[in-house]
Short mmCIF file of C-alpha atoms and ligand atoms in Angstrom, two decimals:
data_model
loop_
_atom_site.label_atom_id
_atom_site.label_comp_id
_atom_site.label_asym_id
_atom_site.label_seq_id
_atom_site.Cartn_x
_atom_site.Cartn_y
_atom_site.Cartn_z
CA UNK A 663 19.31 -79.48 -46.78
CA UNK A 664 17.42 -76.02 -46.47
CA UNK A 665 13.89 -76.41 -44.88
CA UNK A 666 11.63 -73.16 -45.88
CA UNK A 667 9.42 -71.36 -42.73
CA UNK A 668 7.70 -68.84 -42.64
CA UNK A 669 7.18 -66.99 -39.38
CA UNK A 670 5.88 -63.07 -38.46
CA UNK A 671 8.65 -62.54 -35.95
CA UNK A 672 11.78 -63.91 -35.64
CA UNK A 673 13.54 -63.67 -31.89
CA UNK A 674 16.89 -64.69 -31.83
CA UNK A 675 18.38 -65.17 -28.00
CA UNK A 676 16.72 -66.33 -25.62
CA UNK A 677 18.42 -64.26 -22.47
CA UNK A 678 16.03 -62.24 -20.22
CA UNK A 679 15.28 -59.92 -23.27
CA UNK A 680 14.55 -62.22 -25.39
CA UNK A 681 12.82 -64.11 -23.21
CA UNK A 682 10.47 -60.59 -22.57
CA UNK A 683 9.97 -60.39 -26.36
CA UNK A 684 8.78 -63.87 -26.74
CA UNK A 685 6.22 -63.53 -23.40
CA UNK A 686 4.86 -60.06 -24.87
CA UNK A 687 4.81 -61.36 -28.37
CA UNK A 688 2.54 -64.47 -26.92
CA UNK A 689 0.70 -62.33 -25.04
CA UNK A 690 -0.15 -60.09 -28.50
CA UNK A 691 -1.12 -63.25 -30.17
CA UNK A 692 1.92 -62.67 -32.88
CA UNK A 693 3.49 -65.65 -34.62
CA UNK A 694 7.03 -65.87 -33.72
CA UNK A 695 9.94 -68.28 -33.66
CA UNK A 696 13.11 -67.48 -31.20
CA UNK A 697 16.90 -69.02 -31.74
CA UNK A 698 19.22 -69.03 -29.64
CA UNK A 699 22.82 -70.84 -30.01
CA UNK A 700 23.02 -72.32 -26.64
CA UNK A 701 21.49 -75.70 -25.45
CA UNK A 702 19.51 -73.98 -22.65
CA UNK A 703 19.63 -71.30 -19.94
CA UNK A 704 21.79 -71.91 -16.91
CA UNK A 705 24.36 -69.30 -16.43
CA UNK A 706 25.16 -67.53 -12.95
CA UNK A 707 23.89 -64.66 -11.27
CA UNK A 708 24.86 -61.74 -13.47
CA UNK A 709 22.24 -59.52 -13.41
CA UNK A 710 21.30 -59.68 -9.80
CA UNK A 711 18.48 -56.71 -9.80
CA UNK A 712 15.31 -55.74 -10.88
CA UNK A 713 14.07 -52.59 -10.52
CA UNK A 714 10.51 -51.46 -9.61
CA UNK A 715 9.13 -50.15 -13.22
CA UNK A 716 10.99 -54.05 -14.40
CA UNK A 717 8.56 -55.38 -11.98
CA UNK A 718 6.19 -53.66 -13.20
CA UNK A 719 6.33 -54.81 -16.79
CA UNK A 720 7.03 -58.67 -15.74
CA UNK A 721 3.76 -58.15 -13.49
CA UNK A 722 1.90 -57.45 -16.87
CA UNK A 723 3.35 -60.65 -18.51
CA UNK A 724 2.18 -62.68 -15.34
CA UNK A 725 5.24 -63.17 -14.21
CA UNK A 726 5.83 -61.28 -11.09
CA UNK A 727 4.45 -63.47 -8.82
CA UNK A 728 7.11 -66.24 -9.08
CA UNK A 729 9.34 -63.53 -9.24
CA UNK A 730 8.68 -62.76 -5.67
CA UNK A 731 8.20 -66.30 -4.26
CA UNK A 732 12.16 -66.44 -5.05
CA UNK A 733 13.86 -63.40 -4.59
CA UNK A 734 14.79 -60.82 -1.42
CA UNK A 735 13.23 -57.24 -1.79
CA UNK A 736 15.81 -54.73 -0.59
CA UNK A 737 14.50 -51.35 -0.05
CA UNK A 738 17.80 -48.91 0.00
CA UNK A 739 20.91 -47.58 -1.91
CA UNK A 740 23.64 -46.66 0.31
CA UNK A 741 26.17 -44.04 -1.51
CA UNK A 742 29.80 -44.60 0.60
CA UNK A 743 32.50 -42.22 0.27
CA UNK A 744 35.14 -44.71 1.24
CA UNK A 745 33.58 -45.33 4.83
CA UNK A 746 31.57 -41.92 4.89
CA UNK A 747 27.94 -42.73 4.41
CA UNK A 748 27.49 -39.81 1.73
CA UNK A 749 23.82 -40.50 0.55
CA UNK A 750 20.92 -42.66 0.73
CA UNK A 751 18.15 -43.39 -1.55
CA UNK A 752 14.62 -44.99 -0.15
CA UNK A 753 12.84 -47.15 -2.54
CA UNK A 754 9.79 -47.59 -0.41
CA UNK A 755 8.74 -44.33 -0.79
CA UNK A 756 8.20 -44.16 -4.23
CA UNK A 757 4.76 -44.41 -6.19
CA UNK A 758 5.24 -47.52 -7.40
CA UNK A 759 3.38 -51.01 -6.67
CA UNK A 760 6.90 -52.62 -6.30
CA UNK A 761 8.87 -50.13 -3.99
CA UNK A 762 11.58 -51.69 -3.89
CA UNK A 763 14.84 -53.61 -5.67
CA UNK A 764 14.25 -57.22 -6.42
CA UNK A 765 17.64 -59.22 -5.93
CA UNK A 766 17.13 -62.68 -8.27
CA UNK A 767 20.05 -63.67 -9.48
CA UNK A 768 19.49 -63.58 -13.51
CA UNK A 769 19.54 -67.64 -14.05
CA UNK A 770 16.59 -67.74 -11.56
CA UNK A 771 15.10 -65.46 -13.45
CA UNK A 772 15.85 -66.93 -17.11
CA UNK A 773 14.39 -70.12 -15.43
CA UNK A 774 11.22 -67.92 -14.29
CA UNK A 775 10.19 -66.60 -17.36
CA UNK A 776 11.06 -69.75 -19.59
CA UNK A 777 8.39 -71.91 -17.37
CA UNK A 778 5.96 -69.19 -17.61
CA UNK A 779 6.49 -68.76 -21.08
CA UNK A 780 5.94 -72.67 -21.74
CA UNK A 781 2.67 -72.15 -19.75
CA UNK A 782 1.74 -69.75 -22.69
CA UNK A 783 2.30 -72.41 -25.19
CA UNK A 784 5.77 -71.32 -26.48
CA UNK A 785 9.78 -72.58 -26.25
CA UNK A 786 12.61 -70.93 -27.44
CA UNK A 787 14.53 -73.36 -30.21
CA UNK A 788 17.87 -74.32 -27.89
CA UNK A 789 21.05 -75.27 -30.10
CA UNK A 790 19.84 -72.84 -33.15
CA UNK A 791 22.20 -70.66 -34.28
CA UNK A 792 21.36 -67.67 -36.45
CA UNK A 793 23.74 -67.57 -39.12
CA UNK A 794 22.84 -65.15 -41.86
CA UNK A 795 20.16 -62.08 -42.41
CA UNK A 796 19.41 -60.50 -45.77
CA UNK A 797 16.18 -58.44 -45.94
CA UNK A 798 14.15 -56.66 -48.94
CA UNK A 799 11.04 -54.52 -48.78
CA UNK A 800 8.73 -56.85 -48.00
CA UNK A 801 10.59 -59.69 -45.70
CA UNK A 802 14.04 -60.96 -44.17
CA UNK A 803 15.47 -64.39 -44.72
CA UNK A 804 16.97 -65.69 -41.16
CA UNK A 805 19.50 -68.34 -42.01
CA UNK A 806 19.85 -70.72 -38.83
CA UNK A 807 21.88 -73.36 -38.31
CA UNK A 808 20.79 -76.11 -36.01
CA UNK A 809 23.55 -77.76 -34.17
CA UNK A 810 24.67 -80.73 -32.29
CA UNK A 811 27.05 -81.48 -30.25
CA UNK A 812 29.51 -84.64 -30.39
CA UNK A 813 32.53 -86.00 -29.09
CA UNK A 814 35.62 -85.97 -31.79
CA UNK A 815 39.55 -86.34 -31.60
CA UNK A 816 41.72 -88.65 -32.40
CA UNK A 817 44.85 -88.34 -29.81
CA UNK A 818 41.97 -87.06 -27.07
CA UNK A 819 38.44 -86.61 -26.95
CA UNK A 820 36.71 -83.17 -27.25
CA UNK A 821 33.50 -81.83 -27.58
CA UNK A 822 32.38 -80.27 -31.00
CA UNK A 823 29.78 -78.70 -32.39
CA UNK A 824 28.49 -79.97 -35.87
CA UNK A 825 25.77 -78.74 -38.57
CA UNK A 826 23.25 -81.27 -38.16
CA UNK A 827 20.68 -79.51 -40.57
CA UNK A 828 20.39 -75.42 -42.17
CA UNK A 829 16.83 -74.04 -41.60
CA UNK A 830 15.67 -70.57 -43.73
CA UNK A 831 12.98 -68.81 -42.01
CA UNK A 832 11.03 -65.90 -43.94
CA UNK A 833 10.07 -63.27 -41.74
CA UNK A 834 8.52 -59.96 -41.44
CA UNK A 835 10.73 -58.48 -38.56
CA UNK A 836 13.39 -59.54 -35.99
CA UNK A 837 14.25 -58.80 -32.42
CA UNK A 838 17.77 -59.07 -32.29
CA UNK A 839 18.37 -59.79 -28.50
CA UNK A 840 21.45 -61.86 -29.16
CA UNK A 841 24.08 -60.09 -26.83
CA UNK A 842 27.14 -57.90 -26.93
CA UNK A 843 28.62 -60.16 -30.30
CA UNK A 844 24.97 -59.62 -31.73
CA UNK A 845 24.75 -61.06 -35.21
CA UNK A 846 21.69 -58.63 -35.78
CA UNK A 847 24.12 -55.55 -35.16
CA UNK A 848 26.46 -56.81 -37.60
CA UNK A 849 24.37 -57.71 -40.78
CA UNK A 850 22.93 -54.32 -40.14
CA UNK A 851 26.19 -52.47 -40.26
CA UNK A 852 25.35 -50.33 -36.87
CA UNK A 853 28.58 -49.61 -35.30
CA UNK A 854 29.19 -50.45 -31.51
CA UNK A 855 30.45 -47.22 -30.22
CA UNK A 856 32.15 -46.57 -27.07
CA UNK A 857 30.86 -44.33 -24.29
CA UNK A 858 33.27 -44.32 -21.51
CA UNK A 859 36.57 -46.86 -21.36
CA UNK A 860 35.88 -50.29 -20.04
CA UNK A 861 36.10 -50.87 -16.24
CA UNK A 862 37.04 -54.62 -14.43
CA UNK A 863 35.91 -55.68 -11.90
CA UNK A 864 36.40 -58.47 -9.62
CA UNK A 865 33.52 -60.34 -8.42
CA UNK A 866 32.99 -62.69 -5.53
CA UNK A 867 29.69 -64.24 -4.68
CA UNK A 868 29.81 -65.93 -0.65
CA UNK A 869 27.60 -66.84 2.12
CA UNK A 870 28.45 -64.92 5.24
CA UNK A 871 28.03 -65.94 8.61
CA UNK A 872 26.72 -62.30 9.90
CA UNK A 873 23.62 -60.18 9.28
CA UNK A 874 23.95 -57.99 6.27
CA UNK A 875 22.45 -54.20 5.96
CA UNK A 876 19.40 -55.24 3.67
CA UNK A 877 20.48 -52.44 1.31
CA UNK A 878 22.79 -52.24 -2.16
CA UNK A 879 25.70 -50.15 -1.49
CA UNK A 880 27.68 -48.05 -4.49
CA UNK A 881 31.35 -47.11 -2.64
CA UNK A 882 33.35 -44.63 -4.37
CA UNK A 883 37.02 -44.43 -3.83
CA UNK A 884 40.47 -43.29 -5.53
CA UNK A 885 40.76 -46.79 -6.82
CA UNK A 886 37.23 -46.33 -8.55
CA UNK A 887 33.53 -47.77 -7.41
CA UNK A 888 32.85 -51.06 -5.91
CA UNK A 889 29.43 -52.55 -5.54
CA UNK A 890 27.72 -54.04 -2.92
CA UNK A 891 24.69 -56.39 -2.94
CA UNK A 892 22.92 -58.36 -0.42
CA UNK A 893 21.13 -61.85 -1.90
CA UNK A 894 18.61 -64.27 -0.80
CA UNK A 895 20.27 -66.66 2.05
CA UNK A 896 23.23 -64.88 3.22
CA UNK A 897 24.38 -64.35 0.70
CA UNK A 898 26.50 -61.28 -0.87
CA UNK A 899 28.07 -59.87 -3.75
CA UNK A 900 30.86 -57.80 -3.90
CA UNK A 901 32.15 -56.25 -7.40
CA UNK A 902 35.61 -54.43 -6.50
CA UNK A 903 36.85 -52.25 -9.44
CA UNK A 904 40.41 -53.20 -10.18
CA UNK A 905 43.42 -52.18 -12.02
CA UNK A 906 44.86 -55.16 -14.28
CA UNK A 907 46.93 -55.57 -16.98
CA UNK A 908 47.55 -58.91 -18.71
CA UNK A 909 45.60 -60.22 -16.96
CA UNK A 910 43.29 -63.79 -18.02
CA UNK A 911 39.97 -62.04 -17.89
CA UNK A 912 36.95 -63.50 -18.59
CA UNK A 913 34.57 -61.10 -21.01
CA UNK A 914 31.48 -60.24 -20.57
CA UNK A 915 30.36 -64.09 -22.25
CA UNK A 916 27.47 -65.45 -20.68
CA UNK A 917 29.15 -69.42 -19.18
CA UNK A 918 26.46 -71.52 -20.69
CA UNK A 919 27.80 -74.55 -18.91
CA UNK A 920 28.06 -74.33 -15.03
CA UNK A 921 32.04 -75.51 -14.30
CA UNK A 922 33.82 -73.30 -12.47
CA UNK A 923 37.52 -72.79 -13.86
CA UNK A 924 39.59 -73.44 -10.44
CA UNK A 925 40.06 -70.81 -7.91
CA UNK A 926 43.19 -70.06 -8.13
CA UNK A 927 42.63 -69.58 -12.10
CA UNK A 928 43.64 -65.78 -10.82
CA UNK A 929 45.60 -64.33 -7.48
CA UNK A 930 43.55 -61.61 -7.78
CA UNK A 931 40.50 -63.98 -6.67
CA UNK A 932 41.86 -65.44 -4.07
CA UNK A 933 40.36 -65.76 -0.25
CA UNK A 934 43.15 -62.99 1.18
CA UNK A 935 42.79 -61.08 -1.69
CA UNK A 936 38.80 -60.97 -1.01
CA UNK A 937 39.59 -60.26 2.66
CA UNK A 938 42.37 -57.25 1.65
CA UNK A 939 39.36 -55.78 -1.32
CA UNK A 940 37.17 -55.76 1.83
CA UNK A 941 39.52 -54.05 4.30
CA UNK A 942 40.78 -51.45 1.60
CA UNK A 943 37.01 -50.73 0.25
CA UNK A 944 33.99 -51.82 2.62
CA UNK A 945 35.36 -51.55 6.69
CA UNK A 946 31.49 -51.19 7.57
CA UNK A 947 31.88 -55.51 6.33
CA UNK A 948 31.94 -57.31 9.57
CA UNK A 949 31.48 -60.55 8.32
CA UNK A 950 33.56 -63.64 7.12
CA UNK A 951 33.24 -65.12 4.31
CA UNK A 952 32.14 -68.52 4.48
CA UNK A 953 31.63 -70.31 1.29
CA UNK A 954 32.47 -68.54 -2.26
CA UNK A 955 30.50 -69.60 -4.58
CA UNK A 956 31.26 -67.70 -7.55
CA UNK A 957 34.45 -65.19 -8.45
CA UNK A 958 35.74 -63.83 -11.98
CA UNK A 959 37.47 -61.09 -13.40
CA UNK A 960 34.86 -59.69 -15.50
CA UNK A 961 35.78 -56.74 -17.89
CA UNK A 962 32.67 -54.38 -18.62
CA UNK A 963 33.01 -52.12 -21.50
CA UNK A 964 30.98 -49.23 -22.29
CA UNK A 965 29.10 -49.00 -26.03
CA UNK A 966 25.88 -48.08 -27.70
CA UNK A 967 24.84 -48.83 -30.96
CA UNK A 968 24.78 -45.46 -33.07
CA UNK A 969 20.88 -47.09 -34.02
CA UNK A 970 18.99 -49.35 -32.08
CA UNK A 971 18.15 -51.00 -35.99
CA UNK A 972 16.55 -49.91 -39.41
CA UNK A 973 13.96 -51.47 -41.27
CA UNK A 974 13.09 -54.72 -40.29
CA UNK A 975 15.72 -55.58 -37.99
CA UNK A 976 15.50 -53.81 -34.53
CA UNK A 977 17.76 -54.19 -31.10
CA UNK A 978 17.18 -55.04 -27.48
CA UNK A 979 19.36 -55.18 -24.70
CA UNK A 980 23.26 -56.22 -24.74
CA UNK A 981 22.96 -56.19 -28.85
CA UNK A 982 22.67 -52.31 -28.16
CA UNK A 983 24.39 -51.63 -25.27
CA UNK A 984 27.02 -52.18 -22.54
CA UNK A 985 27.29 -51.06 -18.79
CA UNK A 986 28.73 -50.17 -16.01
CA UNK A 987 27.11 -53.46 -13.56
CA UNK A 988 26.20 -51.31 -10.53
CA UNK A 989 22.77 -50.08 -11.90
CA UNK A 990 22.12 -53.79 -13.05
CA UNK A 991 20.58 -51.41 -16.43
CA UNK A 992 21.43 -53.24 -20.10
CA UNK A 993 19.07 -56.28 -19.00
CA UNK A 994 16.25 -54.23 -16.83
CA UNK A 995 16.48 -51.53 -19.78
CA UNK A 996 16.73 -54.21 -22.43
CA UNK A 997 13.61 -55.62 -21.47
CA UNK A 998 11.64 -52.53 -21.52
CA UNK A 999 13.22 -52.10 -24.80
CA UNK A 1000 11.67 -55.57 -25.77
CA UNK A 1001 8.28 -55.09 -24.51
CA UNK A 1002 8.22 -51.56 -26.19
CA UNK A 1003 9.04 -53.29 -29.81
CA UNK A 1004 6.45 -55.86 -29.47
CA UNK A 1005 3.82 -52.85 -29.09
CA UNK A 1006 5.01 -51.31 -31.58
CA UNK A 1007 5.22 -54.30 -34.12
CA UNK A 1008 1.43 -55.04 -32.82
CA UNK A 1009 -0.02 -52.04 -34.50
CA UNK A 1010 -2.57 -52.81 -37.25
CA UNK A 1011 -1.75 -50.37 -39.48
CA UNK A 1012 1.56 -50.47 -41.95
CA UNK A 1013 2.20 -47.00 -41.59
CA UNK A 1014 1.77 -46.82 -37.71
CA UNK A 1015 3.69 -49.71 -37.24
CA UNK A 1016 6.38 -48.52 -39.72
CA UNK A 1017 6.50 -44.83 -38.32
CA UNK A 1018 6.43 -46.29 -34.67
CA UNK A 1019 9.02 -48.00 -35.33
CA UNK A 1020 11.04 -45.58 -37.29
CA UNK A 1021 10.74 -43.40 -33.60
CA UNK A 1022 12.38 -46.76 -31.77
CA UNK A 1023 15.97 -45.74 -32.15
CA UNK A 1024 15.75 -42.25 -31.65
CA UNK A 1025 14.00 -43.07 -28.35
CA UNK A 1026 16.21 -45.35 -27.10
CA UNK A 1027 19.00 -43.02 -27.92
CA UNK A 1028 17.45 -40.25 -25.99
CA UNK A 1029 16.53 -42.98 -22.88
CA UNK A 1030 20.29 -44.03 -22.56
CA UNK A 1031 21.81 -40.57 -23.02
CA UNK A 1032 19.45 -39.86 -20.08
CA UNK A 1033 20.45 -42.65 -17.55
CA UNK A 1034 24.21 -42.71 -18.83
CA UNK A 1035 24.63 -38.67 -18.23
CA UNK A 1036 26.05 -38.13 -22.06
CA UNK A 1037 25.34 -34.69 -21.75
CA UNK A 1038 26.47 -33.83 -18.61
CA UNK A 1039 22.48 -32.85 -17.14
CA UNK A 1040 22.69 -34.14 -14.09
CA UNK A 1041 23.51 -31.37 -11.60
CA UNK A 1042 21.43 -28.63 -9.35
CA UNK A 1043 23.20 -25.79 -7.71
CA UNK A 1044 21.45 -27.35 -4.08
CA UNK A 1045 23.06 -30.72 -5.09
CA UNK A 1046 26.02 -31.99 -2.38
CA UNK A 1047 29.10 -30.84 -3.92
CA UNK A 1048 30.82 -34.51 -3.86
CA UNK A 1049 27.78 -36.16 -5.39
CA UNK A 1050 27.99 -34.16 -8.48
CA UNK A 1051 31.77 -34.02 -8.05
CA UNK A 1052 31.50 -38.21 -8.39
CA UNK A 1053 28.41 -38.00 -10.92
CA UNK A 1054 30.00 -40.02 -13.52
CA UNK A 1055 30.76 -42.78 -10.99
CA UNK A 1056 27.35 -42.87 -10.26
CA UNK A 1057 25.21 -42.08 -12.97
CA UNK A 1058 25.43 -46.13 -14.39
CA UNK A 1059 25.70 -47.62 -11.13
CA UNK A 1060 22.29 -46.06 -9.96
CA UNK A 1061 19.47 -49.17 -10.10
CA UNK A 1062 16.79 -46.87 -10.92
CA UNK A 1063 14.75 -46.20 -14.49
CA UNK A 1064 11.84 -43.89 -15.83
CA UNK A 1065 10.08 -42.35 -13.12
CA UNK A 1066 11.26 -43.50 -10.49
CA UNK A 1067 14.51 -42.19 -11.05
CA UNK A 1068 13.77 -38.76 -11.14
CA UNK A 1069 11.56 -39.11 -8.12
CA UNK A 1070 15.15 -41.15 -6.41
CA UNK A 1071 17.35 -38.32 -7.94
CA UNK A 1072 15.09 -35.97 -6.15
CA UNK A 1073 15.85 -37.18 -3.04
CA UNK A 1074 19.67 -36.30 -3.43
CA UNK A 1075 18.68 -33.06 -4.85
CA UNK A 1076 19.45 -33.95 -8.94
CA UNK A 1077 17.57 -33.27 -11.58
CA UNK A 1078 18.25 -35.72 -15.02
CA UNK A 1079 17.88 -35.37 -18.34
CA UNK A 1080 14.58 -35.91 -18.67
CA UNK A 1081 13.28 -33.18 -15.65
CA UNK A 1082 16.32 -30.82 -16.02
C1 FAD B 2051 30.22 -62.85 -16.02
C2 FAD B 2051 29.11 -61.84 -16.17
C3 FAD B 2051 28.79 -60.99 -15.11
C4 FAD B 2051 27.79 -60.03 -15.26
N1 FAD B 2051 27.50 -59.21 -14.22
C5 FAD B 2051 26.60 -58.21 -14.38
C6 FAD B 2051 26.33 -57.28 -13.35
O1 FAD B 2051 26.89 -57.33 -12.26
N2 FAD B 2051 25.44 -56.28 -13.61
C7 FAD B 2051 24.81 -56.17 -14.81
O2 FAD B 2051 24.01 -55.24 -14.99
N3 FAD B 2051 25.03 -57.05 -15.80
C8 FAD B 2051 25.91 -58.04 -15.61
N4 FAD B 2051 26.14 -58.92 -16.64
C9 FAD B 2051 25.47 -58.67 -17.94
C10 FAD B 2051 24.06 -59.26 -17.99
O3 FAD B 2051 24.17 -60.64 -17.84
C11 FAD B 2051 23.48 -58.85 -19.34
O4 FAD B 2051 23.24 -57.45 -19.34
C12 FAD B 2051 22.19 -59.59 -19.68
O5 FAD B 2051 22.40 -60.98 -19.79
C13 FAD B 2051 21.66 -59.06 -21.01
O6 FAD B 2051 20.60 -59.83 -21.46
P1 FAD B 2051 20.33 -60.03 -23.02
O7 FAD B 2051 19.13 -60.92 -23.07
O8 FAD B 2051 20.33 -58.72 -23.71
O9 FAD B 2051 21.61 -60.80 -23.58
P2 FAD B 2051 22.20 -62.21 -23.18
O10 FAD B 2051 21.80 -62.57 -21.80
O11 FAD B 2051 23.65 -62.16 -23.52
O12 FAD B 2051 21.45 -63.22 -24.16
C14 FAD B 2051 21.76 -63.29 -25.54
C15 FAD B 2051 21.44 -64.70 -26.00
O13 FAD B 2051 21.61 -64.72 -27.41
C16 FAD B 2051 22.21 -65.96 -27.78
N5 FAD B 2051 22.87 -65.74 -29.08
C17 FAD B 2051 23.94 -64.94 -29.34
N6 FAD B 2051 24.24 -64.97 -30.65
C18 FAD B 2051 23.32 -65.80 -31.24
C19 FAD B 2051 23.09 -66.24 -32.57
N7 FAD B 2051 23.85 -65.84 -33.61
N8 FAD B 2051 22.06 -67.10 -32.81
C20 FAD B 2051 21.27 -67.52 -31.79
N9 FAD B 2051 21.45 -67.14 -30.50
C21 FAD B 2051 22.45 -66.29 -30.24
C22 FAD B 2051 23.17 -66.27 -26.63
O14 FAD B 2051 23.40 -67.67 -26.52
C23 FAD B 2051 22.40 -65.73 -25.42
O15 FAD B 2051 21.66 -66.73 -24.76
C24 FAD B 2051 27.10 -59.92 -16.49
C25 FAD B 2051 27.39 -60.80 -17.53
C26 FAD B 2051 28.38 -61.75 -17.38
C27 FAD B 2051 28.67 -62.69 -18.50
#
């Protein structure tokens, strides 16, 4: 029943960060096999965004290119007090060769960098489910199950999935990009900690039958922040922070399979409800929905792992941490995170590689508290009082990393942890 590999890396989930570990491991010529659980990628939009220093690193993997044949390149953040245009930040005129946000919506961009990474000779393993880690000195074991799915039940039919065969793979590391119920986290013991309370949100996704300001919008209010994106084709998204109890809400589980529940599966995602979000929250909207194409309730909560991994098991992306979805920042991070790993499990040397890697978690740490304001950095006395009055509704929701943060937080007068 067990069938023995042996492997240098072991990748398990194949999201976007996974998907950015595999590309850069194939790029570094390192052996590696990648799991992931589900039978393929085709979710929903998600992670709309990427930002410029994203672009940057998918432009080293080869990748950019298709990136922009599909995708709209919006150069602005708009910062709304309720209707008062409070702030603005201008992507294009920052140092970068990508100055600007990228809006693909995240299963055009799974599909992206799985053709690309085909082209490179590699596939992740689809209906592979990591089980099981142990590790010693030397190696970890990666127990995987590889699935199948049938059609049971006696009084009705319903779809299962079965153990078709166990695989053990010996490895010398693994990338645990496996998500918010990461099974990497939990063999390792790293506690998921929270840093803020969870926020939801409800999201609607609709073709509009005006023009749209070709900028993201962040709108703080007393009812919290809502989001605004424009999309390729008309398109919109609008993510209106709301106050629910009891209610069915979906979590933050990526919808493998493409059927939408029924829109009435929740009043709160209805078409008047949509129009009253819009009336209450976004009056600059002068346009009518006409065709929703996606709502939820989505809940987001707020964590971080107290280590990004030990040893020979090391995290990237959800697996370590959880978001506000403004700032579009645990996959565009997460990716960097992955990249960053690969160099640092590329290094010749045992005892760069092992002291490189021993500096992973304390840098990630530092990155997040950074871009997540833990510390409460992110002021200057010449600052607009009501921006750092409403820094902790912004601080997540900002889509900006590295760099060109501080050169964005600049413009509104803020230094960050990293210049401050
Ligand atoms: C409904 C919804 C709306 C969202 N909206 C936003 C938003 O507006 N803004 C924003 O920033 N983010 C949003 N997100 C979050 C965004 O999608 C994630 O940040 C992003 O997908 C993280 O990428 P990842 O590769 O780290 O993890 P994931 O994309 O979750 O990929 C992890 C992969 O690991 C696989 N896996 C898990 N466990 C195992 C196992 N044991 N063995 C093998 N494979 C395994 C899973 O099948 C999955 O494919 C949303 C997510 C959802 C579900």
């Amino acid at each position: 029943m067990f069938n023995k590999k042996h492997t240098d890396v072991c990748v398990i989930g194949a999201g976007p960060v996974g998907l950015v570990a595999a590309h850069a491991l194939a790029d570094q010529n390192i052996e590696f096999a990648q799991f992931d659980s589900a039978d393929g990628c085709h979710t929903h939009s998600y992670a709309l965004a990427l930002l410029p220093e994203s672009m940057e690193l998918l432009d080293r993997l080869g990748v950019a290119e298709q990136i922009l044949e599909r995708s709209m390149k919006v150069p602005k953040v708009a910062i709304y007090h309720a209707n008062d245009r409070k702030a603005e930040l201008d992507y294009a005129q920052l140092n970068s060769g990508f100055p600007h946000l990228t809006v693909i919506r995240q299963c055009e961009l799974e599909k992206i960098l799985l053709q690309t990474l085909r082209a490179k000779g590699h596939k992740p393993h689809w209906h592979h489910r990591v089980r099981y880690m142990t590790e010693n000195d030397h190696h970890v074991m990666v127990e995987v199950d590889r699935t199948i799915q049938g059609m049971t039940g006696y009084a009705y039919a319903h779809i299962d999935t079965q153990i078709d065969k166990i695989l053990q793979y010996r490895a010398n590391y693994v990338i645990g990009a496996d998500g918010h119920r990461s099974a990497a986290r939990r063999v390792t013991n790293i506690d998921f900690n929270e840093t803020g309370a969870a926020k939801t949100y409800a999201v609607f996704e609709f073709k509009v039958d005006a023009e749209l300001p070709n900028e993201m919008r962040i709108i703080v209010d007393d009812q919290g922040s809502h989001i605004f994106w424009p999309m390729p084709d008309n398109y919109c998204r609008f993510s209106f922070e709301v106050d629910v109890e009891d209610a069915p809400i979906e979590t933050i589980d990526k919808e493998h399979c493409l059927v939408y529940k029924g829109k009435s599966a929740y009043p709160l995602l209805d078409e008047a409800h949509l129009a009253g979000f819009v009336s209450q929250h976004a009056q600059w909207f002068n346009g009518t929905a006409e065709e929703i194409r996606w709502r939820t309730l989505v809940h987001f909560e707020r964590r971080m792992a107290e280590s990004f991994g030990r040893n020979r098991i090391w995290l990237a992306g959800d697996a370590a941490h959880l978001t506000a979805p403004g700032g579009m920042l645990s996959m565009n991070i997460g990716m960097h995170e992955a990249y960053d790993l690969v160099e640092r499990l590329s290094l010749d040397s045992d005892e760069l590689r092992q002291s490189a890697l021993a500096n992973y978690s304390s840098d990630r740490i530092d990155e997040w508290s950074g871009l997540l304001d833990l510390d409460g950095l992110l002021q200057r006395e010449s600052a607009d009082p009501w921006i750092v009055a409403h820094k902790d509704s912004l601080a997540a929701n900002l889509p900006a990393s590295g760099d060109t943060r501080h050169a964005l937080l600049e413009q509104v007068h803020l230094d960050d942890a990293m210049t401050a």
